[in-house]
Coordinates of C-alpha atoms in Angstrom, one line a residue:
Chain A
M1 CA -19.8 -39.2 -8.9
A2 CA -19.5 -35.4 -9.3
A3 CA -20.8 -33.3 -6.7
P4 CA -24.1 -31.2 -7.2
S5 CA -22.2 -27.7 -8.5
A6 CA -20.7 -25.2 -6.1
A7 CA -23.2 -21.8 -7.1
G8 CA -26.5 -24.5 -6.7
L9 CA -25.2 -25.8 -2.9
G10 CA -24.8 -22.6 -2.1
R11 CA -27.7 -20.8 -3.3
R12 CA -30.0 -23.9 -1.7
L13 CA -31.0 -23.3 1.8
R14 CA -30.4 -25.9 4.1
A15 CA -32.1 -29.4 2.4
W16 CA -32.6 -31.4 5.9
L17 CA -33.2 -29.9 9.4
P18 CA -32.9 -31.2 12.8
R19 CA -35.2 -31.6 15.0
I20 CA -33.9 -29.5 17.4
M21 CA -32.4 -26.5 15.6
P22 CA -29.5 -24.9 16.5
V23 CA -30.9 -21.3 15.6
R24 CA -28.2 -18.2 16.7
W25 CA -25.0 -20.8 17.5
S26 CA -25.7 -22.1 13.8
R27 CA -23.6 -22.1 11.1
Y28 CA -26.7 -20.3 9.4
N29 CA -27.0 -19.8 5.4
P30 CA -25.1 -17.5 4.0
S31 CA -28.8 -15.9 2.2
Y32 CA -30.2 -15.1 5.3
L33 CA -29.9 -11.3 6.5
E34 CA -30.7 -9.8 10.1
P35 CA -33.7 -8.7 11.2
E36 CA -34.0 -4.9 10.7
V37 CA -35.7 -3.8 14.9
K38 CA -35.6 0.4 14.1
K39 CA -38.7 1.1 14.1
E40 CA -37.9 4.4 11.6
S41 CA -36.9 2.1 9.6
Y42 CA -40.2 1.1 8.4
Q43 CA -41.7 4.1 8.4
K44 CA -39.8 6.0 5.5
P45 CA -42.8 6.5 3.2
L46 CA -41.3 4.9 -0.3
E47 CA -39.6 8.2 -1.8
E48 CA -37.4 8.7 0.5
L49 CA -35.8 5.2 -0.2
T50 CA -32.4 5.9 -2.9
E51 CA -32.0 2.8 -4.9
E52 CA -30.1 0.9 -3.1
E53 CA -32.8 1.1 0.1
R54 CA -35.8 0.1 -2.5
E55 CA -32.7 -3.0 -3.2
Q56 CA -32.3 -3.7 -0.5
M57 CA -35.9 -4.1 0.4
E58 CA -37.1 -5.7 -2.0
L59 CA -34.5 -8.7 -1.2
K60 CA -35.2 -8.9 2.0
A61 CA -39.1 -9.4 1.2
V62 CA -38.0 -12.8 -0.4
Q63 CA -34.8 -13.6 0.4
P64 CA -35.1 -15.6 4.6
I65 CA -34.0 -13.9 7.7
K66 CA -32.2 -14.8 10.8
A67 CA -34.2 -15.2 13.9
A68 CA -33.8 -12.0 16.0
P69 CA -31.8 -12.0 19.8
P70 CA -33.9 -12.1 22.6
T71 CA -31.7 -9.5 23.2
L72 CA -32.4 -7.7 21.0
S73 CA -35.3 -5.1 21.2
S74 CA -37.0 -1.9 19.5
S75 CA -38.3 -0.1 22.8
V76 CA -36.8 2.9 23.4
F77 CA -35.1 2.5 26.9
S78 CA -33.2 -0.6 25.9
D79 CA -29.4 0.7 26.1
P80 CA -26.7 -1.4 24.9
M81 CA -24.1 -0.4 27.5
I82 CA -26.8 -1.8 30.3
S83 CA -27.5 -5.4 28.3
K84 CA -23.3 -5.2 28.5
F85 CA -23.1 -5.7 32.1
T86 CA -26.5 -7.2 33.2
N87 CA -25.3 -10.2 30.4
M88 CA -22.0 -9.8 32.0
M89 CA -23.6 -9.9 36.5
M90 CA -26.2 -12.9 35.4
K91 CA -25.3 -16.0 37.4
S92 CA -26.0 -19.5 35.1
G93 CA -28.6 -18.2 32.6
N94 CA -31.3 -16.3 35.3
K95 CA -31.7 -13.0 33.3
V96 CA -34.8 -12.7 34.9
L97 CA -33.2 -12.3 38.3
A98 CA -29.8 -10.6 37.3
R99 CA -32.6 -7.4 34.9
S100 CA -34.1 -6.8 38.4
L101 CA -31.2 -6.6 39.8
M102 CA -29.8 -4.0 37.5
S103 CA -33.6 -2.2 37.3
Q104 CA -33.2 -2.5 41.2
T105 CA -29.9 -0.7 40.8
L106 CA -30.6 2.0 38.5
E107 CA -33.8 2.9 40.9
A108 CA -32.2 3.4 44.6
I109 CA -29.2 5.5 42.1
K110 CA -32.3 7.5 41.9
R111 CA -32.6 7.8 44.8
K112 CA -30.4 8.6 46.2
Q113 CA -29.5 10.9 43.8
L114 CA -33.4 12.9 44.0
E115 CA -33.0 12.8 48.2
K116 CA -29.8 14.8 47.5
Y117 CA -31.8 16.8 45.2
H118 CA -34.8 18.1 47.1
K119 CA -32.4 18.3 50.0
A120 CA -29.6 20.8 48.4
P121 CA -30.0 24.9 48.2
E122 CA -31.0 26.3 44.9
N123 CA -27.7 27.3 43.6
E124 CA -26.8 23.2 43.2
K125 CA -29.3 21.6 42.5
E126 CA -27.7 22.2 38.8
T127 CA -24.9 19.7 39.4
I128 CA -26.5 17.1 40.9
E129 CA -26.9 14.7 37.9
C130 CA -30.4 12.5 38.7
N131 CA -30.3 10.6 35.3
P132 CA -28.6 6.8 36.5
Y133 CA -27.8 6.5 33.2
V134 CA -26.0 9.0 32.9
I135 CA -23.9 8.2 36.0
F136 CA -23.5 4.9 35.0
H137 CA -21.9 5.8 30.9
Q138 CA -20.0 8.0 33.5
A139 CA -19.0 5.6 35.4
L140 CA -18.7 3.3 33.4
K141 CA -16.1 5.6 31.4
N142 CA -14.3 6.5 34.7
C143 CA -13.4 3.2 35.4
Q144 CA -11.8 2.0 32.3
P145 CA -7.9 1.7 31.9
I146 CA -6.5 3.6 29.3
I147 CA -3.3 0.9 29.2
G148 CA -3.0 -3.2 30.7
L149 CA -0.9 -5.5 30.5
S150 CA -0.1 -9.0 28.9
N151 CA 1.9 -11.2 29.4
I152 CA 5.6 -11.4 27.3
T153 CA 7.9 -14.8 28.1
K154 CA 11.1 -14.5 26.9
G155 CA 14.0 -16.4 27.1
G156 CA 12.1 -19.3 30.3
K157 CA 10.5 -15.5 32.3
T158 CA 7.6 -13.9 32.2
Y159 CA 7.8 -10.2 31.8
Q160 CA 4.2 -8.1 33.1
V161 CA 4.3 -5.6 29.1
P162 CA 2.2 -2.5 29.4
V163 CA 0.2 -3.0 26.1
P164 CA -2.9 -0.5 24.6
L165 CA -6.5 -2.5 25.1
T166 CA -8.7 -2.7 22.4
D167 CA -12.5 -0.6 23.2
N168 CA -14.2 -3.7 24.0
R169 CA -12.1 -5.2 26.2
K170 CA -11.2 -2.2 29.0
R171 CA -15.1 -2.0 29.0
F172 CA -14.7 -5.5 29.5
L173 CA -12.3 -4.6 33.1
A174 CA -14.2 -1.6 33.9
M175 CA -17.6 -3.4 34.0
K176 CA -15.3 -6.5 35.3
W177 CA -13.5 -5.3 38.2
L178 CA -17.4 -3.3 38.8
I179 CA -19.4 -6.6 40.0
T180 CA -16.4 -8.7 41.2
E181 CA -15.5 -6.0 43.8
C182 CA -19.0 -5.9 44.4
R183 CA -19.5 -9.3 44.8
E184 CA -16.0 -10.0 46.8
N185 CA -15.4 -6.9 49.2
K186 CA -18.8 -6.1 50.9
H187 CA -20.5 -7.6 53.9
R188 CA -22.6 -10.8 53.2
R189 CA -26.0 -9.8 53.5
T190 CA -26.0 -6.0 51.5
M191 CA -28.0 -6.7 48.9
M192 CA -26.9 -6.3 44.9
P193 CA -29.2 -2.9 43.8
E194 CA -28.0 -1.2 47.0
K195 CA -24.1 -2.8 46.3
L196 CA -23.8 -1.2 43.0
S197 CA -25.3 1.6 43.7
Q198 CA -22.8 2.4 45.8
E199 CA -20.2 1.8 44.1
L200 CA -21.2 3.2 41.3
L201 CA -22.1 6.8 42.6
L202 CA -19.0 6.4 43.7
A203 CA -16.9 5.4 40.7
F204 CA -18.4 8.3 38.7
N205 CA -17.0 11.4 41.7
N206 CA -13.4 9.5 40.9
E207 CA -13.6 8.1 44.4
G208 CA -13.9 4.5 44.8
P209 CA -12.0 1.1 44.6
V210 CA -12.9 0.4 41.3
I211 CA -11.0 3.9 40.2
K212 CA -8.4 2.4 42.5
R213 CA -7.5 -0.7 41.0
K214 CA -7.4 0.9 38.3
H215 CA -5.1 3.8 39.1
V216 CA -2.5 0.8 41.3
L217 CA -2.8 -1.2 36.5
H218 CA -2.0 2.3 35.7
K219 CA 1.7 2.7 37.7
M220 CA 2.6 -1.2 37.3
A221 CA 1.9 -0.3 33.5
E222 CA 4.2 3.0 34.5
A223 CA 6.8 1.3 36.7
N224 CA 7.4 -1.4 34.1
R225 CA 8.3 0.7 30.6
A226 CA 11.3 -0.2 30.3
Y227 CA 9.7 -4.2 29.0
A228 CA 6.9 -1.8 26.7
H229 CA 9.9 -2.5 24.0
F230 CA 9.3 -7.2 23.8
R231 CA 5.8 -6.1 22.5
W232 CA 5.8 -7.2 19.0
W233 CA 2.1 -6.3 17.3
Chain B
F1 CA -74.6 22.6 43.1
A2 CA -77.2 21.3 45.1
L3 CA -76.5 17.4 45.7
F4 CA -79.1 16.8 47.1
P5 CA -77.6 13.4 49.8
P6 CA -78.9 10.5 48.4
Q7 CA -80.6 8.1 51.2
L8 CA -78.0 5.0 51.4
D9 CA -81.8 2.6 52.8
H10 CA -80.5 -2.3 51.6
G11 CA -83.1 -2.4 49.2
C12 CA -81.1 0.1 46.7
A13 CA -78.3 1.5 45.7
L14 CA -78.7 4.0 43.6
H15 CA -75.9 5.1 42.0
V16 CA -74.9 8.0 42.9
A17 CA -71.9 9.5 41.0
A18 CA -74.3 9.3 37.7
R19 CA -76.4 12.4 39.4
A20 CA -73.1 14.1 40.5
G21 CA -72.0 13.9 37.1
L22 CA -75.2 15.1 35.3
S23 CA -76.0 18.3 38.2
S24 CA -72.0 19.4 38.2
V25 CA -72.0 19.9 34.4
S26 CA -75.1 21.9 33.9
T27 CA -73.5 24.7 36.7
Q28 CA -69.9 25.6 37.5
D29 CA -66.9 25.7 35.4
V30 CA -63.2 23.7 36.8
P31 CA -62.5 26.0 40.0
A32 CA -59.8 27.7 39.5
E33 CA -57.1 25.8 40.0
R34 CA -52.7 26.7 40.7
P35 CA -50.9 27.2 37.6
R36 CA -48.8 24.3 38.3
A37 CA -50.5 21.5 36.6
V38 CA -53.6 20.0 35.7
F39 CA -53.6 17.0 37.5
H40 CA -53.0 18.8 40.8
T41 CA -55.7 19.9 42.7
S42 CA -55.2 21.8 46.1
E43 CA -58.7 20.5 47.9
S44 CA -56.7 18.7 50.3
D45 CA -59.8 17.5 52.5
P46 CA -61.3 14.3 51.5
A47 CA -64.5 15.6 52.4
K48 CA -64.7 18.6 49.7
H49 CA -63.6 16.0 46.5
T50 CA -65.8 15.4 43.7
E51 CA -66.5 14.0 40.2
Q52 CA -64.5 17.4 38.7
H53 CA -61.5 16.2 40.7
E54 CA -61.3 12.5 39.3
G55 CA -58.3 12.2 38.5
R56 CA -56.5 14.8 39.1
L57 CA -53.9 14.4 43.0
Y58 CA -54.5 15.8 46.3
N59 CA -51.5 16.9 48.4
I60 CA -50.8 14.9 52.3
P61 CA -50.0 17.4 54.8
L62 CA -46.4 15.0 56.0
E63 CA -47.5 15.6 59.5
E64 CA -51.6 14.4 59.1
V65 CA -49.4 11.2 57.1
K66 CA -47.4 10.0 60.4
A67 CA -51.1 11.1 62.4
V68 CA -53.6 8.9 60.4
F69 CA -51.4 6.7 58.3
P70 CA -49.1 5.3 61.0
H71 CA -49.2 2.2 59.0
G72 CA -51.6 0.9 56.0
L73 CA -49.2 2.8 53.4
P74 CA -48.3 0.0 50.8
Y75 CA -44.6 0.1 51.2
R76 CA -44.1 1.7 47.3
F77 CA -45.9 5.1 48.9
Q78 CA -44.0 5.2 51.6
Q79 CA -40.8 4.6 50.1
Q80 CA -42.4 7.6 47.3
I81 CA -43.2 9.5 50.1
Q82 CA -39.9 10.2 51.2
T83 CA -38.2 10.3 48.0
F84 CA -40.8 13.1 46.9
N85 CA -40.4 14.2 50.2
E86 CA -44.7 15.3 49.2
A87 CA -47.5 12.6 49.5
R88 CA -49.6 12.5 46.9
V89 CA -53.1 10.1 45.8
M90 CA -54.6 10.6 43.8
V91 CA -58.7 10.6 43.3
R92 CA -60.2 8.0 41.9
R93 CA -64.3 7.2 40.7
P94 CA -63.9 4.0 43.2
A95 CA -63.3 6.5 46.0
L96 CA -65.2 8.8 45.2
E97 CA -68.1 6.4 45.0
I98 CA -67.5 5.0 49.1
L99 CA -67.2 8.9 50.4
A100 CA -70.5 9.5 48.7
Y101 CA -72.2 6.1 50.3
L102 CA -70.6 7.5 53.9
K103 CA -72.0 11.2 53.5
G104 CA -75.6 10.0 52.4
S105 CA -75.9 6.8 54.9
N106 CA -77.6 7.0 58.1
F107 CA -75.7 5.9 61.0
A108 CA -78.6 4.6 63.1
H109 CA -78.7 1.0 61.2
P110 CA -76.6 -1.8 60.6
A111 CA -73.8 -0.6 59.4
V112 CA -73.4 -1.1 55.6
R113 CA -69.9 -2.8 54.8
Y114 CA -68.4 -2.0 51.1
V115 CA -66.2 -4.6 49.5
I116 CA -62.9 -2.6 47.7
Y117 CA -62.3 -5.8 44.9
G118 CA -59.7 -5.7 41.7
E119 CA -57.1 -7.3 40.8
R120 CA -53.4 -6.8 40.8
G121 CA -52.0 -3.5 41.4
T122 CA -55.6 -2.1 40.3
G123 CA -55.4 0.8 43.5
K124 CA -57.4 -1.1 46.5
T125 CA -55.5 -0.1 49.6
M126 CA -54.9 3.2 48.4
T127 CA -58.6 3.9 47.5
L128 CA -59.1 2.5 51.8
C129 CA -56.4 4.9 53.0
H130 CA -58.2 8.0 51.1
V131 CA -60.8 6.4 52.9
V132 CA -59.7 6.8 56.0
H133 CA -57.8 10.3 55.7
Y134 CA -61.7 11.0 54.6
C135 CA -63.3 9.3 57.6
S136 CA -59.8 10.3 60.5
R137 CA -60.4 14.3 59.2
Q138 CA -64.6 14.5 59.7
G139 CA -63.2 12.6 63.2
W140 CA -64.1 9.4 63.3
L141 CA -62.5 6.7 65.0
V142 CA -61.0 4.6 62.4
L143 CA -60.0 1.1 63.3
H144 CA -57.4 0.0 60.7
V145 CA -55.9 -3.3 59.5
P146 CA -53.4 -2.5 57.9
D147 CA -53.2 -6.2 55.8
A148 CA -55.1 -9.1 58.1
H149 CA -52.3 -12.0 56.0
L150 CA -49.8 -10.8 58.3
W151 CA -52.0 -12.3 61.9
V152 CA -52.8 -15.6 60.1
K153 CA -48.6 -16.2 58.2
N154 CA -44.8 -15.8 59.5
C155 CA -45.9 -16.3 63.3
K156 CA -42.9 -16.1 65.3
E157 CA -45.0 -17.0 68.9
L158 CA -48.0 -18.8 69.5
L159 CA -49.1 -18.8 73.2
P160 CA -52.4 -19.7 73.9
S161 CA -55.0 -18.2 75.8
S162 CA -55.5 -17.0 79.2
Y163 CA -58.8 -16.7 78.1
A164 CA -60.4 -18.5 76.8
K165 CA -58.7 -23.1 76.1
D166 CA -58.9 -23.3 72.8
R167 CA -57.9 -20.3 71.3
L168 CA -55.1 -19.7 70.1
D169 CA -52.3 -15.4 71.9
Q170 CA -50.3 -13.6 69.0
P171 CA -48.1 -11.4 71.6
L172 CA -46.2 -9.0 68.3
Q173 CA -49.0 -9.3 66.0
A174 CA -51.1 -7.9 68.6
S175 CA -48.9 -5.1 70.4
V176 CA -47.3 -3.6 67.3
W177 CA -51.1 -2.9 65.4
L178 CA -52.3 -1.1 69.6
R179 CA -48.9 1.1 68.9
N180 CA -50.3 1.8 66.0
F181 CA -53.7 2.0 67.2
K182 CA -52.3 4.3 69.7
T183 CA -50.7 6.6 67.4
S184 CA -53.8 7.7 65.2
N185 CA -56.8 7.5 67.2
E186 CA -55.0 9.7 70.7
H187 CA -57.7 11.4 72.0
F188 CA -60.2 9.2 71.4
L189 CA -58.9 7.1 74.4
Q190 CA -59.1 9.6 76.7
E191 CA -63.3 10.0 75.4
I192 CA -64.4 6.6 75.9
K193 CA -64.9 4.5 79.2
T194 CA -65.2 1.0 79.9
Q195 CA -68.0 -1.1 80.9
K196 CA -66.9 -3.8 82.9
K197 CA -64.3 -5.4 85.2
Y198 CA -61.3 -6.4 83.3
M199 CA -59.1 -9.1 84.8
W200 CA -55.8 -9.4 83.4
G201 CA -53.5 -12.6 84.4
K202 CA -54.5 -13.2 88.7
R203 CA -53.3 -9.4 90.0
E204 CA -53.4 -6.4 87.5
S205 CA -56.8 -5.8 86.5
T206 CA -59.0 -2.7 85.2
E207 CA -62.0 -1.2 87.0
E208 CA -65.5 0.0 85.7
G209 CA -64.7 3.5 83.8
R210 CA -61.2 4.1 83.3
P211 CA -60.1 5.6 79.9
L212 CA -59.3 2.6 76.9
G213 CA -56.5 4.6 77.5
E214 CA -55.7 2.4 80.4
V215 CA -56.7 -1.3 78.4
V216 CA -54.3 -0.5 75.3
E217 CA -50.3 0.3 78.2
Q218 CA -52.3 -3.0 79.8
G219 CA -51.8 -4.0 76.8
L220 CA -48.6 -3.4 75.5
A221 CA -46.9 -3.1 78.5
R222 CA -47.3 -6.7 79.4
V223 CA -46.9 -7.9 76.2
R224 CA -48.4 -12.1 77.4
S225 CA -51.7 -10.5 76.7
A226 CA -51.4 -8.0 74.1
S227 CA -54.1 -9.8 72.4
D228 CA -56.8 -10.0 75.2
A229 CA -56.3 -6.0 75.8
V230 CA -57.5 -5.7 71.5
G231 CA -59.8 -8.3 71.6
V232 CA -61.1 -5.7 74.8
V233 CA -61.0 -2.9 73.0
L234 CA -63.0 -3.6 70.3
R235 CA -65.9 -5.1 71.8
E236 CA -65.7 -2.1 74.0
I237 CA -65.7 1.1 71.0
K238 CA -68.2 -2.5 69.7
Q239 CA -70.7 -1.6 72.4
Q240 CA -70.3 2.8 72.8
S241 CA -70.4 3.6 68.5
H242 CA -74.5 2.9 68.3
R243 CA -74.4 5.4 71.4
G244 CA -73.5 8.3 68.4
S245 CA -70.5 9.9 70.0
F246 CA -68.4 9.3 67.8
R247 CA -67.9 7.5 64.8
L248 CA -66.7 3.8 63.7
L249 CA -64.8 3.1 60.7
V250 CA -63.7 0.0 60.6
A251 CA -61.5 -0.5 57.1
V252 CA -59.6 -4.3 57.1
D253 CA -57.2 -4.9 54.4
G254 CA -56.7 -8.6 53.3
V255 CA -59.6 -9.2 54.6
N256 CA -60.1 -12.8 52.8
A257 CA -57.1 -14.2 55.1
L258 CA -59.9 -13.8 58.2
W259 CA -61.8 -17.1 56.4
G260 CA -59.5 -19.0 54.7
R261 CA -56.8 -21.5 55.8
S262 CA -53.7 -20.2 58.0
T263 CA -49.8 -21.3 57.5
L264 CA -49.5 -21.6 61.6
R265 CA -48.5 -24.9 63.6
K266 CA -49.8 -26.3 66.6
E267 CA -47.3 -27.1 69.0
D268 CA -47.8 -30.9 67.8
K269 CA -47.9 -29.4 63.9
S270 CA -51.8 -29.7 63.5
P271 CA -53.2 -26.8 61.3
V272 CA -54.4 -24.1 63.4
S273 CA -57.1 -22.8 61.1
P274 CA -57.6 -18.7 61.6
E275 CA -60.9 -19.1 64.2
E276 CA -58.5 -20.6 66.7
L277 CA -56.9 -17.5 67.3
T278 CA -57.8 -15.0 69.5
L279 CA -57.8 -11.7 66.9
V280 CA -59.0 -13.1 63.7
H281 CA -62.0 -13.8 66.1
N282 CA -62.4 -11.1 67.5
L283 CA -62.7 -9.2 63.9
R284 CA -64.9 -11.2 62.3
K285 CA -67.4 -10.3 65.3
M286 CA -65.8 -7.2 64.0
V287 CA -67.4 -7.3 60.9
R288 CA -70.2 -8.8 61.3
N289 CA -72.7 -6.3 60.5
D290 CA -74.5 -6.5 63.9
W291 CA -73.6 -3.2 65.8
S292 CA -75.1 1.1 64.2
G293 CA -73.2 4.2 64.8
G294 CA -70.6 4.3 61.4
A295 CA -69.3 1.6 58.5
I296 CA -66.7 -1.1 57.3
V297 CA -64.6 -0.8 55.1
T298 CA -62.9 -3.9 53.4
T299 CA -60.5 -5.0 50.7
L300 CA -59.7 -8.7 49.2
S301 CA -56.1 -8.6 48.0
Q302 CA -55.1 -12.1 46.5
T303 CA -51.1 -10.8 46.9
G304 CA -50.6 -12.1 50.9
S305 CA -53.4 -14.3 50.6
L306 CA -53.0 -18.4 51.2
F307 CA -53.2 -21.4 49.0
K308 CA -56.0 -18.6 47.4
R309 CA -54.5 -18.7 42.5
S310 CA -53.1 -16.1 41.6
S311 CA -55.5 -15.2 39.3
A312 CA -58.5 -14.8 41.7
Y313 CA -59.6 -11.9 42.2
T314 CA -63.8 -11.8 43.0
P315 CA -65.1 -11.6 46.0
H316 CA -66.9 -15.6 45.7
E317 CA -62.9 -17.1 44.7
L318 CA -61.1 -15.2 47.3
L319 CA -63.3 -14.7 50.9
G320 CA -64.9 -18.9 49.9
K321 CA -68.4 -20.1 50.3
E322 CA -67.1 -19.4 55.0
G323 CA -66.8 -15.6 53.6
F324 CA -68.5 -15.0 51.7
D325 CA -71.6 -15.7 53.7
A326 CA -70.4 -13.9 56.7
L327 CA -69.6 -11.1 55.2
D328 CA -73.3 -11.0 52.9
P329 CA -74.6 -8.7 51.8
F330 CA -72.6 -6.3 51.4
V331 CA -71.9 -3.3 49.0
P332 CA -69.3 -4.7 46.6
I333 CA -67.2 -2.0 45.1
P334 CA -64.1 -2.7 41.7
V335 CA -61.9 -0.7 40.9
S336 CA -60.2 -1.4 38.0
N337 CA -57.0 -0.3 35.7
Y338 CA -56.3 3.3 35.0
S339 CA -58.7 5.5 32.8
P340 CA -56.2 7.3 29.4
R341 CA -57.2 10.3 32.2
E342 CA -55.4 9.6 35.3
F343 CA -52.7 7.4 33.4
E344 CA -52.0 11.5 32.0
S345 CA -52.3 12.7 35.5
C346 CA -50.4 9.8 37.0
Y347 CA -47.6 9.3 33.9
G348 CA -47.3 14.2 34.2
Y349 CA -46.7 14.3 38.2
Y350 CA -43.1 10.9 37.8
L351 CA -42.4 14.5 35.1
E352 CA -43.1 16.8 37.3
R353 CA -41.3 15.1 40.5
K354 CA -38.7 14.0 37.8
W355 CA -38.9 10.5 39.0
L356 CA -39.0 10.1 34.8
Q357 CA -35.7 10.5 34.0
H358 CA -34.2 9.2 30.7
E359 CA -34.4 11.9 28.3
K360 CA -36.8 9.1 25.8
A361 CA -39.3 9.1 28.6
H362 CA -40.5 13.1 27.4
T363 CA -41.5 12.2 24.1
E364 CA -44.8 10.8 23.0
D365 CA -43.0 6.9 21.9
G366 CA -41.2 6.8 25.4
K367 CA -45.3 7.4 26.8
A368 CA -47.0 5.7 24.4
E369 CA -45.0 2.2 25.4
L370 CA -45.7 2.4 29.3
Q371 CA -48.6 3.2 28.2
F372 CA -48.1 -0.6 26.6
L373 CA -45.9 -2.5 29.1
S374 CA -47.9 -1.6 31.7
G375 CA -51.4 -2.0 30.3
C376 CA -52.8 0.8 32.2
N377 CA -51.6 -0.7 35.0
P378 CA -51.2 1.6 38.1
R379 CA -48.2 -0.7 40.3
Q380 CA -46.9 -2.0 36.6
L381 CA -46.6 1.6 35.5
D382 CA -44.9 2.7 39.3
R383 CA -42.8 -0.5 38.7
L384 CA -41.3 0.1 35.4
A385 CA -41.1 3.6 36.2
G386 CA -38.8 3.1 38.3
P387 CA -35.5 2.4 36.5
L388 CA -37.2 4.7 33.4

């Protein structure tokens, strides 16, 4: 029996819908489009759109659209780095707790900095940064390693070879180090927002154990320079 | 301008604010404020707060905060005082209403009871604190119970009372309250004298005619008899209030705890009902309107309450039949979410104090989003503005 034509199969939507419809991790039919969340794109009047944008709009009117993931937000205050960090702090799917810890951390950073700001003399007031988001981003940037180590086995022995890191990997390592540092090396009874705010403020000033760990990694990479030619990518 | 003081009879409680609004519109303009901001007011005496100050924030000097409010301010507000280095309270309509009633009430009549109620996070405790500040500025004796729910739950030590056999004492809670009472009402404790001899156990006693400060010291020194000391203080103050040498304000936050259930258990695991607790028993006597020369201002609170639905906020639901009958008749004062003007004022204050640090929070979009997400509820706005 000849199978129905491939073009027809591609055009037609899924014929069989199972009772529980897994949505984001399933394979969507390729005709499904991504959802558009930004308010600005809907507020542009028709005349300002270029030809391709007009075509895009008409396509969206007919084609089906994927379900928006819960992390996608149209709020002006949403920040992808903060969401990523919250997800990494989350344990067993408890996003409510992780998000409240994150907001308490940001508030704790703001309070500490504001207290310092109000007590400081006039000429020093400009140097004190009170925006918790700026502190968070700068602290993460300071914690990101430039070069990493990778295990390469050659001739039966495993060597630690210095290797360049992608941006994603750097961000992931910075966040991971911050979270593990807070979880493991602090007193059992301190609350997470307190620990995290302290670590972020230290990292913002290029001090603290996370920056030290980054420097240790850099030194190891420097020490193992000889094996750099083992890398083949 | 002439604001005729309304006589508050039990028959008709006229709405004063309406009359005050009419008279102020016709006369002077908004008084010249400092160029600091529209939403601040330099009037830090609650007695002079009128409709014109509605929606504005007034400053309480920090020394006064420590003297007047050793307990009673919400925890988030205390944190805010510490961060901003100042205590700014918003003048809102329910508080102005109560202040007008207090200014016009006849103190020869029995004490009027005011019950502040409203949904969660709308500002009932802050209204109560505004009224307490006004009364302490006017020189009243303020009996402020910060949260009556703390007396019916989480009590580590329950002692059988030495005074009445079937009652239970709570030494820790009583001594904490006595310490704070002493801080807020120092000068009254020397003026008021006891009218009876009180025996504390077999050997110690307080003679007749001694200042009330001695009773308080006795309660703080001997923690076992602290609850009885509290009872004595309440009794003496109530008996002497009608003489007119001082005005008494009984301010109770979470008054629905006095008539609900408690989570405490006796040693044989049987549940304790609130009237078996000395502190609650004495406070119930205080909240009855059989004395004159003052007022009773109370707040209902669902947040700390026991065995009540989380959506309950009306007096009948939270007080139950027993409590409602005990408090009836009372003047209900509803507190609602921020009006648009009050929201603007609060938002402007946060911007000015650099509490809203996010760059988008300064834009119109951010403000609209904050208004939408919080629903103009004061607590939600505070919670949302925290991490921003």
